[in-house]
Coordinates of C-alpha atoms and ligand atoms in Angstrom, one line a residue:
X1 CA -45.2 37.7 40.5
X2 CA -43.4 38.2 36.8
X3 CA -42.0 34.2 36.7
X4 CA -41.3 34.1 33.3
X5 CA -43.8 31.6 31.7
X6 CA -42.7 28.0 30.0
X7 CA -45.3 27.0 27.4
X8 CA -45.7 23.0 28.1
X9 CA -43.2 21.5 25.3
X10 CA -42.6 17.7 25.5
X11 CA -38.9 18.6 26.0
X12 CA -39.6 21.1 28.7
X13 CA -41.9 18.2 30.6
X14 CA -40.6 18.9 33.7
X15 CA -41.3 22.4 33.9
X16 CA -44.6 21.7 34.8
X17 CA -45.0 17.7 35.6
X18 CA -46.6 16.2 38.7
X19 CA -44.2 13.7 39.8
X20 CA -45.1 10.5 41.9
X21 CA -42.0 9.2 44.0
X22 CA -41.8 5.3 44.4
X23 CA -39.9 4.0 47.7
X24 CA -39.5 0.6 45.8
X25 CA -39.1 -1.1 49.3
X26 CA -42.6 -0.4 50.1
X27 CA -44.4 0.1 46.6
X28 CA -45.8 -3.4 45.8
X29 CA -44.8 -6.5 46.7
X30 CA -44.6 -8.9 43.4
X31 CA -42.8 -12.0 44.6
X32 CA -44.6 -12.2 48.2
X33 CA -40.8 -12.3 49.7
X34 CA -42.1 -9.2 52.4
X35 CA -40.0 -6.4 50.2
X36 CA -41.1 -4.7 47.3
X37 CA -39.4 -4.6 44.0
X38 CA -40.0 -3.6 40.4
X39 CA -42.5 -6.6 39.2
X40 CA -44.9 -5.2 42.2
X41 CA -44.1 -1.5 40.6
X42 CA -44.7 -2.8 37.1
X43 CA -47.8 -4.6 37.5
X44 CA -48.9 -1.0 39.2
X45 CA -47.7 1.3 36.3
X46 CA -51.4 1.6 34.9
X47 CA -52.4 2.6 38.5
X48 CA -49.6 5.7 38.2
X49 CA -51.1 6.3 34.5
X50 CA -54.5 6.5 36.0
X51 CA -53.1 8.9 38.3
X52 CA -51.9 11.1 35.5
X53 CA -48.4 11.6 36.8
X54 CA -46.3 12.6 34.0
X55 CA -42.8 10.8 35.6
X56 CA -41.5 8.2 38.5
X57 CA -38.8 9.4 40.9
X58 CA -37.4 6.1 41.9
X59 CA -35.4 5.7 45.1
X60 CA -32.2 3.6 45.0
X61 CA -32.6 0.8 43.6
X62 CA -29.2 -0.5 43.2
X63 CA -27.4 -3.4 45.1
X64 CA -27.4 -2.2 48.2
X65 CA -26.9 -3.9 52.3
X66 CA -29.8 -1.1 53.1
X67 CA -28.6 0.1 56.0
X68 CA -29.6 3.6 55.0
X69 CA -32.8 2.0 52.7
X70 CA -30.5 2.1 49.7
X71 CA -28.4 5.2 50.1
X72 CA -25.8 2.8 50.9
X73 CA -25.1 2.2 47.2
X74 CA -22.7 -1.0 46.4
X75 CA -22.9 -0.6 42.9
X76 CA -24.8 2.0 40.5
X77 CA -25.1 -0.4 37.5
X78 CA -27.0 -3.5 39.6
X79 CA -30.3 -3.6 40.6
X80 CA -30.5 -4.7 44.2
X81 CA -31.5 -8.6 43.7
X82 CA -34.4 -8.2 46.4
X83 CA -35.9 -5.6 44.0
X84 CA -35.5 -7.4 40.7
X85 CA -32.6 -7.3 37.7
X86 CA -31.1 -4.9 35.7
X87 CA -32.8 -6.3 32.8
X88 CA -36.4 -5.8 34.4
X89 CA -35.4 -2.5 35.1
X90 CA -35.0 -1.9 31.8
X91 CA -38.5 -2.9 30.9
X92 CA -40.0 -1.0 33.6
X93 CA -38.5 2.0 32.2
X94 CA -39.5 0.9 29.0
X95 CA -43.2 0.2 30.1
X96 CA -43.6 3.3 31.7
X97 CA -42.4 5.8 29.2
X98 CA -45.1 3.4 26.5
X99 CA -48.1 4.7 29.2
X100 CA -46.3 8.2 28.9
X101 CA -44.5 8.1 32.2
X102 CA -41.1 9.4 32.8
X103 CA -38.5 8.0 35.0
X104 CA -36.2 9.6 37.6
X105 CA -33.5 7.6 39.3
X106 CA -31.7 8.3 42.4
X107 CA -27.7 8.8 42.1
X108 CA -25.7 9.1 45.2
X109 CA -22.9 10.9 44.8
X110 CA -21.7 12.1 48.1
X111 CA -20.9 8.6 49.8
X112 CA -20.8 4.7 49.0
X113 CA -21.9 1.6 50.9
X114 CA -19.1 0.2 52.8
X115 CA -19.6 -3.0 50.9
X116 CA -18.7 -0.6 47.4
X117 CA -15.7 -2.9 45.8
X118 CA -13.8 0.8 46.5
X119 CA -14.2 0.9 50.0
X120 CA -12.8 -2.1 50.4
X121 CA -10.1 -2.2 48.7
X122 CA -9.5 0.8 50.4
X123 CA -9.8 -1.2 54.0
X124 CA -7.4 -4.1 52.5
X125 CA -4.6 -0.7 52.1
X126 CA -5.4 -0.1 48.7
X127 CA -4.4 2.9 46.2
X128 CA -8.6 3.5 47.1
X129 CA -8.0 5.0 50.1
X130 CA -7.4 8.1 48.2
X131 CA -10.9 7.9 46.9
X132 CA -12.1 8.9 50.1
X133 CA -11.4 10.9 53.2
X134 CA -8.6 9.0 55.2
X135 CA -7.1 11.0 58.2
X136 CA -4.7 9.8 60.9
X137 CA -7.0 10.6 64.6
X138 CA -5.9 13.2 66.8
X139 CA -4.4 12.5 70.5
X140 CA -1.1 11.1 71.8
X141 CA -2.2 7.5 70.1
X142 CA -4.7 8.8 67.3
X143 CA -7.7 8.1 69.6
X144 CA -9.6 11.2 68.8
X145 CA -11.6 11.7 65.6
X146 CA -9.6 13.8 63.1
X147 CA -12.5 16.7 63.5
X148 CA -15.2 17.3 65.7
X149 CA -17.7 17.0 62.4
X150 CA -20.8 15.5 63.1
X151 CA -22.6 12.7 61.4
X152 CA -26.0 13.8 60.2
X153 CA -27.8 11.0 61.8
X154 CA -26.3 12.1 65.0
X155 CA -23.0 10.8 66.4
X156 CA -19.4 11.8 65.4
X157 CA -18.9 11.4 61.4
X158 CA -15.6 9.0 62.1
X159 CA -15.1 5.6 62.6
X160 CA -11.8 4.1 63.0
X161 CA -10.6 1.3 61.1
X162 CA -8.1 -1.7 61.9
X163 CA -5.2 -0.1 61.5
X164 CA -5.6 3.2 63.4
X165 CA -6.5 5.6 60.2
X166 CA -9.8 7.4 60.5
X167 CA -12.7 7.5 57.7
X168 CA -15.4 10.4 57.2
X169 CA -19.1 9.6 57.3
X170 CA -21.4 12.3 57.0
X171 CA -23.9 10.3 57.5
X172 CA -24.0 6.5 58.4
X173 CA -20.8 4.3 59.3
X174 CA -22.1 2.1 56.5
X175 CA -21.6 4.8 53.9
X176 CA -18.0 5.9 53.4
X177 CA -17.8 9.8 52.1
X178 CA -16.0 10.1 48.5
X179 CA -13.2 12.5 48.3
X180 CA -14.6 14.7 45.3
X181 CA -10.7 16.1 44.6
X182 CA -10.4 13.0 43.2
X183 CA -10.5 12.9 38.9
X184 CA -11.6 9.4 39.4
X185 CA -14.6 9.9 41.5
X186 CA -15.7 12.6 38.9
X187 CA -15.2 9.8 36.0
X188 CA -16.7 7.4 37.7
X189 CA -20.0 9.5 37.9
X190 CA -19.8 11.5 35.3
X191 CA -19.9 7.7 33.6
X192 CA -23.1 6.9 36.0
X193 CA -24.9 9.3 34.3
X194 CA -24.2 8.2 30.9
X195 CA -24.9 4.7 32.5
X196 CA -28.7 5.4 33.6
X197 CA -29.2 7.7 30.6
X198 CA -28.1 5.2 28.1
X199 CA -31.0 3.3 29.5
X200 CA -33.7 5.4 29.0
X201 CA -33.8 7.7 32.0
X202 CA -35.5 10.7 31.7
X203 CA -33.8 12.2 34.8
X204 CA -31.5 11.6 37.9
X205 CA -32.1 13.1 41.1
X206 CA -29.0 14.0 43.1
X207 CA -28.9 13.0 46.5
X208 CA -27.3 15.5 49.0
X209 CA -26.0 17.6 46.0
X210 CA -24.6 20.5 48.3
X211 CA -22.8 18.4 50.2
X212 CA -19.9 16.7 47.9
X213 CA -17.2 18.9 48.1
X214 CA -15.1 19.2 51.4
X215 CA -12.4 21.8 52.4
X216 CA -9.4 19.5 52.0
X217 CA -7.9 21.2 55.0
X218 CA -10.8 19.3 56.9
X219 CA -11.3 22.2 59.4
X220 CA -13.1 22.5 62.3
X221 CA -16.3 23.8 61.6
X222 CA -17.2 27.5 63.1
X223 CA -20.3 28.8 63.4
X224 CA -21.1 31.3 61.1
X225 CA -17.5 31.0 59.5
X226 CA -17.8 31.3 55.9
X227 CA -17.5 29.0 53.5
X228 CA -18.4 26.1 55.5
X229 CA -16.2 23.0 55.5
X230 CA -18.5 21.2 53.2
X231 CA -22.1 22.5 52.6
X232 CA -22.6 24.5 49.6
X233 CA -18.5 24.9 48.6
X234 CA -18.2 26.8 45.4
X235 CA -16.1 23.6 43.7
X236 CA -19.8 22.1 43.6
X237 CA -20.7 24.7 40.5
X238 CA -17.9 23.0 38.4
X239 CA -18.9 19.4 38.9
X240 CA -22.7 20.3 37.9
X241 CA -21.7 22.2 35.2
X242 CA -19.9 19.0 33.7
X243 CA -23.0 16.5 34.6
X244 CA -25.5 19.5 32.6
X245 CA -23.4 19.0 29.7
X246 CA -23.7 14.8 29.9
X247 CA -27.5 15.4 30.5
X248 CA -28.2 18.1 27.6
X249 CA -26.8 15.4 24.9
X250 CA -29.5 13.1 26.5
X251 CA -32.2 15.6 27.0
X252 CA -32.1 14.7 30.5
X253 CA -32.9 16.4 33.5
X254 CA -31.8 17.1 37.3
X255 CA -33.4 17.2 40.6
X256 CA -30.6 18.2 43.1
X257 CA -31.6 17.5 46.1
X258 CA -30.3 21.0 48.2
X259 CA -31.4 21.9 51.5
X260 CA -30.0 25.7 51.8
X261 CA -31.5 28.2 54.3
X262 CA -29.8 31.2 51.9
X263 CA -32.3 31.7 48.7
X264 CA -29.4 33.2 46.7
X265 CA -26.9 30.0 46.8
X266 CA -29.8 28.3 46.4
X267 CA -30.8 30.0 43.5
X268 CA -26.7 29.5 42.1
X269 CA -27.4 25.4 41.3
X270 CA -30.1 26.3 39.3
X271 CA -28.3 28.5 36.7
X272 CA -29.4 27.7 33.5
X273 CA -25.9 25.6 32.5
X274 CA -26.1 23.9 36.4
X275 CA -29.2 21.7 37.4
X276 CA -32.5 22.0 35.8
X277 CA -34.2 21.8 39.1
X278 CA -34.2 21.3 43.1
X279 CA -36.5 20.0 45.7
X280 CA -38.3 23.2 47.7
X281 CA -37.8 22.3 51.4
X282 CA -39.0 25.5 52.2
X283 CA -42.7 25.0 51.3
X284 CA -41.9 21.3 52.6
X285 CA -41.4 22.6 56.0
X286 CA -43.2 25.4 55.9
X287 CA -46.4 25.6 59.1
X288 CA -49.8 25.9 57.6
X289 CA -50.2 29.1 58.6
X290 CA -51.8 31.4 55.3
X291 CA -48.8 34.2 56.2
X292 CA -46.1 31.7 56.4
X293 CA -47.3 29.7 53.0
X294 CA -47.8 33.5 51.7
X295 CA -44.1 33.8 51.9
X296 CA -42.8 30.9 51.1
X297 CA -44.5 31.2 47.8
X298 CA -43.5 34.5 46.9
X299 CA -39.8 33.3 47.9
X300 CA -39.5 30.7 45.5
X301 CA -41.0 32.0 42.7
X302 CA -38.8 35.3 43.6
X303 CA -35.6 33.1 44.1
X304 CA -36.4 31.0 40.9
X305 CA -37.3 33.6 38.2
X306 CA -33.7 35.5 37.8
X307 CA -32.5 32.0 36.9
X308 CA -35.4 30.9 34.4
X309 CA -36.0 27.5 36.6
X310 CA -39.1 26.6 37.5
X311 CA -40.6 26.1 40.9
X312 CA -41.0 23.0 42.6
X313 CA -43.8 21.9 45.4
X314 CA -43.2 19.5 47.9
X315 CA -45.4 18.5 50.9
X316 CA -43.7 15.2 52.2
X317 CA -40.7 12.7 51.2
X318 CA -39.3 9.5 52.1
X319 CA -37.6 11.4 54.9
X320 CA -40.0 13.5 56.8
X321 CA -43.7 13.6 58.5
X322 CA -46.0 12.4 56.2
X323 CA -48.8 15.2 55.7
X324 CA -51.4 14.5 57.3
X325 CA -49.7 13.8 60.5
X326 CA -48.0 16.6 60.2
X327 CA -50.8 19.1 59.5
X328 CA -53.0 17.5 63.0
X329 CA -50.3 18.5 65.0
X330 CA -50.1 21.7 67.4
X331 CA -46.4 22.3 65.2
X332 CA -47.7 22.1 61.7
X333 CA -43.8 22.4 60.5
X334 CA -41.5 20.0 59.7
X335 CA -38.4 19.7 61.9
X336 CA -36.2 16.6 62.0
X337 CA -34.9 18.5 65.4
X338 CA -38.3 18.2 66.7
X339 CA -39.5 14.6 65.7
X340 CA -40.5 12.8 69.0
X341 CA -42.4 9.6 69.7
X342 CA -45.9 9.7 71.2
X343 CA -46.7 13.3 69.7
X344 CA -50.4 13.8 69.7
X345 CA -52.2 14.1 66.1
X346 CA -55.9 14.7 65.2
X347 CA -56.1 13.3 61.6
X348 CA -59.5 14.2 60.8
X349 CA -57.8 17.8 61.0
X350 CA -54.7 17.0 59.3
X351 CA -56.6 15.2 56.6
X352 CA -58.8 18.0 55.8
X353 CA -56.1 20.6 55.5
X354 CA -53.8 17.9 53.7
X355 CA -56.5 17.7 51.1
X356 CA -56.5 21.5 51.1
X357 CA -53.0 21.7 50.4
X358 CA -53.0 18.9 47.5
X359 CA -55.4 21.7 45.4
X360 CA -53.1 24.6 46.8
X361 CA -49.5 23.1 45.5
X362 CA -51.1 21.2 42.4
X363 CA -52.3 24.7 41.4
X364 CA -49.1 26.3 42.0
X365 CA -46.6 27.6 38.7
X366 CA -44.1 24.5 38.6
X367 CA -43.8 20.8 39.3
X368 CA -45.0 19.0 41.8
X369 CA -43.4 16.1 43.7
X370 CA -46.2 13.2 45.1
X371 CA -44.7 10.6 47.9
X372 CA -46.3 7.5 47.2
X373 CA -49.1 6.8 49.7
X374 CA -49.9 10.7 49.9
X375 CA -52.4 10.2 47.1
X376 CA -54.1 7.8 50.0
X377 CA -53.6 10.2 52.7
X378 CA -51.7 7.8 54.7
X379 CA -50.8 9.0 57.8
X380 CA -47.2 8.5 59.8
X381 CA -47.0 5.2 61.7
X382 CA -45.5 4.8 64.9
X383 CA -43.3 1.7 64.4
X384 CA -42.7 -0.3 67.4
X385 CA -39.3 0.3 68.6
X386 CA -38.5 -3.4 67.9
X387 CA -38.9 -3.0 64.1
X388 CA -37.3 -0.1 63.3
X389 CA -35.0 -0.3 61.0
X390 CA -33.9 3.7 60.2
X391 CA -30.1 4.2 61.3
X392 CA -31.8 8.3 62.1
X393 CA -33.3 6.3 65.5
X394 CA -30.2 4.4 66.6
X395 CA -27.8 7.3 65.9
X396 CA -30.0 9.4 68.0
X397 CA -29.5 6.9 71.0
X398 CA -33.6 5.6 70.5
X399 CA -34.9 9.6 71.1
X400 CA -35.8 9.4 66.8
X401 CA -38.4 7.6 66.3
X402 CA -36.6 7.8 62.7
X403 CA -38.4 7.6 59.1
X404 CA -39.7 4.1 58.7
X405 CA -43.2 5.9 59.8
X406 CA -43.3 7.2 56.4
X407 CA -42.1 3.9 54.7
X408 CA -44.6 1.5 55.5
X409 CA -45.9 -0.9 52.5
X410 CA -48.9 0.6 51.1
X411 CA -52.1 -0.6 51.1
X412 CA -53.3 -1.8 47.5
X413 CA -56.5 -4.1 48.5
X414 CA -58.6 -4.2 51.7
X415 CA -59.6 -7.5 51.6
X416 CA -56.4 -9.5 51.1
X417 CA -53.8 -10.0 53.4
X418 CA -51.6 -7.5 54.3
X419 CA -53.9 -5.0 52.7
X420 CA -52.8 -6.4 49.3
X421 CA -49.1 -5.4 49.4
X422 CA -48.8 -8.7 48.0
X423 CA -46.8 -9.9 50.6
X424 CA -47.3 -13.5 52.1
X425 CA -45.2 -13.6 55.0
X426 CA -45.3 -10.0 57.1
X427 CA -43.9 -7.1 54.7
X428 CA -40.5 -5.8 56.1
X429 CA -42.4 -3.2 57.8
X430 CA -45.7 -3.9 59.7
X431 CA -48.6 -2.3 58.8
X432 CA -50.9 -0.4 61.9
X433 CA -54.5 -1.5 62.5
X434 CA -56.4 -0.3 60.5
X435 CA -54.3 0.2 57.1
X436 CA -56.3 -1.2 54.8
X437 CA -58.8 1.6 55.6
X438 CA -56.5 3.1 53.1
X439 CA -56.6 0.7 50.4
X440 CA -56.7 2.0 46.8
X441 CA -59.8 -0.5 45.7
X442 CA -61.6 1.1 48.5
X443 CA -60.7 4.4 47.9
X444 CA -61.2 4.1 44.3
X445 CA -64.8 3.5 44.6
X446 CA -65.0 6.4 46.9
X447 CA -66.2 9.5 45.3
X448 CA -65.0 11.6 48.5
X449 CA -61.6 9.6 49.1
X450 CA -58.2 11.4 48.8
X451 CA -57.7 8.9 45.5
X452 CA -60.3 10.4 43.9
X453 CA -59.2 14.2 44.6
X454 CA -55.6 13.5 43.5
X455 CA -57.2 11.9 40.4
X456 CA -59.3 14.6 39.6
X457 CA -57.0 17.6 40.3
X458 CA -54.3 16.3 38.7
X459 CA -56.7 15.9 35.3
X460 CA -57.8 19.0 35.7
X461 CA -54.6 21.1 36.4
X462 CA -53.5 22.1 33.1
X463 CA -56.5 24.6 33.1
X464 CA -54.2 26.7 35.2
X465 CA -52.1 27.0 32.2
X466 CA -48.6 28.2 32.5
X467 CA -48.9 31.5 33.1
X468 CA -47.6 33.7 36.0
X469 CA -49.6 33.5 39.6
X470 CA -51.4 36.7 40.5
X471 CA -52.4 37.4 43.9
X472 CA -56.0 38.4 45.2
X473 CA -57.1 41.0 47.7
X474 CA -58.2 38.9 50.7
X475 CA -58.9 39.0 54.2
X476 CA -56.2 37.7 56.5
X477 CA -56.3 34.1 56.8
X478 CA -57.0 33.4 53.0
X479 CA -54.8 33.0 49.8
X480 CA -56.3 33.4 46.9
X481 CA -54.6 33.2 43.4
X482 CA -55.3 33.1 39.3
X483 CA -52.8 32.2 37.1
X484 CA -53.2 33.5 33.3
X485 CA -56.2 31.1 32.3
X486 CA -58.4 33.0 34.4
X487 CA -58.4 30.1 36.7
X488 CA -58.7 30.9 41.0
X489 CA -57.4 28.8 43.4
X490 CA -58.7 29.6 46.9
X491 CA -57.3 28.4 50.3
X492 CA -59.1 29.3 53.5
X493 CA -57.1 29.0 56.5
X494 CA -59.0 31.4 58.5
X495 CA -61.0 30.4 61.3
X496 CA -64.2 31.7 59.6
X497 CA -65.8 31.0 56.2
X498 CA -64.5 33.0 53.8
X499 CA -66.7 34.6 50.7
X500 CA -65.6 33.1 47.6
X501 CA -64.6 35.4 44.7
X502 CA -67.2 36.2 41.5
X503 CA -67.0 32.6 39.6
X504 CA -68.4 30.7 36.8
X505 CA -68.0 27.8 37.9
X506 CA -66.6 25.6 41.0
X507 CA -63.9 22.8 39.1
X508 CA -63.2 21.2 42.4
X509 CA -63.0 21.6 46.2
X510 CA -60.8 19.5 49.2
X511 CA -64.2 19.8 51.0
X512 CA -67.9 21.0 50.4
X513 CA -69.0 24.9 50.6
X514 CA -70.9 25.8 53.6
X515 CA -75.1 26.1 53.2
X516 CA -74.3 29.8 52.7
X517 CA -72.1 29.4 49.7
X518 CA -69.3 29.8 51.6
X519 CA -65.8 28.1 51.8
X520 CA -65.2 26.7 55.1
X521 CA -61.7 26.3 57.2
X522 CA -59.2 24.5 56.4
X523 CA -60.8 24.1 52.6
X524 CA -59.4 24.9 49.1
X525 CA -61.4 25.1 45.8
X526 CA -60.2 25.6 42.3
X527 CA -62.9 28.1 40.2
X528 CA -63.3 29.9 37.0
X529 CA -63.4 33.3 36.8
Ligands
LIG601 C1 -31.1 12.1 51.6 C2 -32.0 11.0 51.4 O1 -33.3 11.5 51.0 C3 -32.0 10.2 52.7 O2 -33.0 9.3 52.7 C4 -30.6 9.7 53.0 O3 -30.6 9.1 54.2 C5 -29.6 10.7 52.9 N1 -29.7 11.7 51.8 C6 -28.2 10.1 52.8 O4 -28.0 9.6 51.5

């Protein structure tokens, strides 16, 4: 594939940086209140460094109700007290970028928490109201919704207020969509940015970028009726091209996050004046199946390289099916559609192919984004319906079992109580039997744990250099690639052992070769040529 290749400058980090995200919730618990919070994350910072990540994606981790875990944003320039101060923040960011560590936050720009000083002025009949989408209903009395839009957690996206007006939600009630026509809304971020970068930010990832801009008309959507009502509206291009310029003075970067089926408009937020880069769902959801990955590969370095942005790799978020659940599953894809309680996983299986598919994407051309807890191979836990907390499961009338399976408070030491979360009354999510299986003290010790293989791949990687990938002639099943370094990455998912290619030397396999030499299913090395 002719990518054009980056060479690793310090200002072009992020071509190439592994990136560990940090649900704050659940990180580490340093006040014992249950929640976690940005002590627990800064007494941990020399466990990331050990990692070798090269920056921290934070989740929202401003004031917040959390009724969406934070994407319910009160106000961007306050640290949610539960996690900790604004002040503290400051030092983490501080502390971190002292052990070489970048840090990422979270903007929200598409909606506000209901309890945003906006949104309720706009309730109390406010000049606010024009900061959002207000809309008399339709019917003889205004009983009907203004559209027949649907919330994304399921559910119409109205809700009707005191005095008969109608608001938009694309997603929760709780969080109140901003009308982007509006100059003040654009200020008001545009001085966000400034906000976060003033403070030492290194980047902000955009939460449902494509999604800000509405037709004002607010029509009726129609299948297949181009452009759509709201997803991926041309206006978008402006409002990035405005936040590039804030970032370039900073030398920050962009994340958007952009879930687009169509590679082309996909490609169009990552021109080089628009966002840096965006999160690859595609490989995200992507089966492991060696044809499917195959293609998903080729399509994003193909969809990338006329734009100069680099790729990135993503095998689980905050959001979805944590990886090896996913992978010991008959449907080895991700599909929020298709989420279902009870669905039967073999995670000896899903392990072994997760830990395949950590060499596969850290050997890829591009950054790579790490969900806490994936470095542990947690699995996804089935919370009981009691606890859950995700407004996914009770917009989907209880059918969702929702994403709190992937949130659970991560187990730090095996001996202590709650597996060391530092928690002393139950964390805010309970932990399944058998969590502290998982523990990082164990795990460290553990020359065969999916700590150490994280650890070691990720000091290794930069022998891959930052060269172009190059495909190798294989039998069907396997994917086999070098990048310029003369360095192989092999990925058997046939049902067979597969011959390895002529090598020098193994660097580092997800599992042992067979007694023949041979690399067995479901296995990935890393060897020189
Ligand atoms: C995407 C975030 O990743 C998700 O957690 C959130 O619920 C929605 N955007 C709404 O902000």
């Amino acid at each position: 594939m002719g990518q054009p290749s980056h060479a690793r400058t310090p200002d072009q980090w992020w071509r190439s940086a592994v990136i560990h995200q940090v649900y704050v919730r659940s990180f580490a618990d340093g006040d014992g209140d249950g929640t976690g919070d940005l002590a627990g994350v800064r007494a941990r910072l020399p466990y990331l460094a050990e990692l070798g990540v090269d920056a921290l994606w934070f989740t929202p981790w401003y004031l917040s109700p959390l009724k969406d875990g934070g994407y319910d944003v009160a106000d961007y320039r306050a640290i949610d007290p539960a996690f900790g101060t604004l002040a503290e923040a400051e030092k983490l960011i501080a502390e971190a970028r002292e052990l070489g560590i970048r840090t990422i936050v979270d903007v929200v720009p598409n909606h506000v928490s209901d309890q945003h000083v906006w949104f309720r002025q706009a309730l109390a009949g406010g000049p606010e109201r024009a900061l959002f989408h207000f809309r008399p209903g339709r019917g003889a009395r205004g009983e009907l919704p203004p559209n027949g839009w649907r919330s994304q957690f399921g559910g119409p996206a109205w809700t009707r207020v005191a005095d008969g007006d109608w608001y938009l939600h694309l997603f929760a009630p709780e969080q109140p969509d901003l009308n982007w026509a509006h100059p003040a809304v654009r200020r008001e971020h545009e001085d966000i940015l400034r906000f976060w970068f003033e403070r030492g930010v290194a980047g902000v990832r955009i939460d449902s970028a494509a999604l800000l801009v509405k037709d004002p008309r607010l029509p009726d959507f129609t299948e297949g009726r181009d452009p759509h009502p709201y997803v991926d509206r041309d206006e978008l291009h402006d409002i990035y091209r405005a936040w590039r310029a804030i970032a370039d003075e900073y030398g920050g970067v962009f994340v958007g996050e952009v879930w687009l089926p169509d590679a082309e408009r996909f490609a169009r937020y990552l021109r080089p004046d628009e966002l840096h880069t965006a999160f690859n769902f595609s490989f995200m959801t992507c089966p492991w199946e060696a044809t499917r990955l195959r293609t998903s590969i080729d399509e994003t370095l193909a969809e990338h390289a006329p734009v100069g942005a680099p790729a990135t790799w993503v095998l689980c978020n905050h959001d979805v099916t944590r990886t090896v659940t996913r992978y010991g599953r008959d449907d080895t894809a991700f599909d929020f559609a298709t989420k279902a309680f009870g669905t039967p996983t073999d995670l000896a299986l899903g392990t072994r192919r997760a830990r395949a598919a950590a060499l596969l994407s850290l050997a890829l051309p591009g950054s790579v984004y790490l969900y806490q807890g994936e470095e542990l191979g947690l699995p996804e836990a089935e919370i009981p319906v009691e606890r859950i907390q995700d407004p996914m499961h009770f917009r989907s009338g209880g059918a969702d079992p929702g994403r709190d399976g992937c949130r659970v408070p991560l187990p730090w030491a095996a001996e202590e109580p709650y597996a060391g979360f530092g928690s002393r009354a139950e964390p805010w999510l309970p932990q399944p039997a058998g969590w502290s299986s998982y523990a990082v003290d164990r795990q460290a010790r553990d020359p065969g744990s999916m700590l150490t293989l994280y650890r070691e791949a990720i000091r290794i990687r930069p022998v891959f250099g930052d060269g172009p990938l190059t495909w190798l002639p294989t039998p069907d099943g396997v994917l086999a690639f070098t990048r310029a370094e003369g360095v192989l990455c092999v990925v058997n998912l046939a049902d067979t052992p597969a011959d390895l290619p002529a090598h020098t030397e193994l660097l580092l396999g997800s599992a042992p070769l067979d007694a023949d030499g041979r690399l067995p299913k479901d296995t990935a090395v890393w060897l020189r040529a």
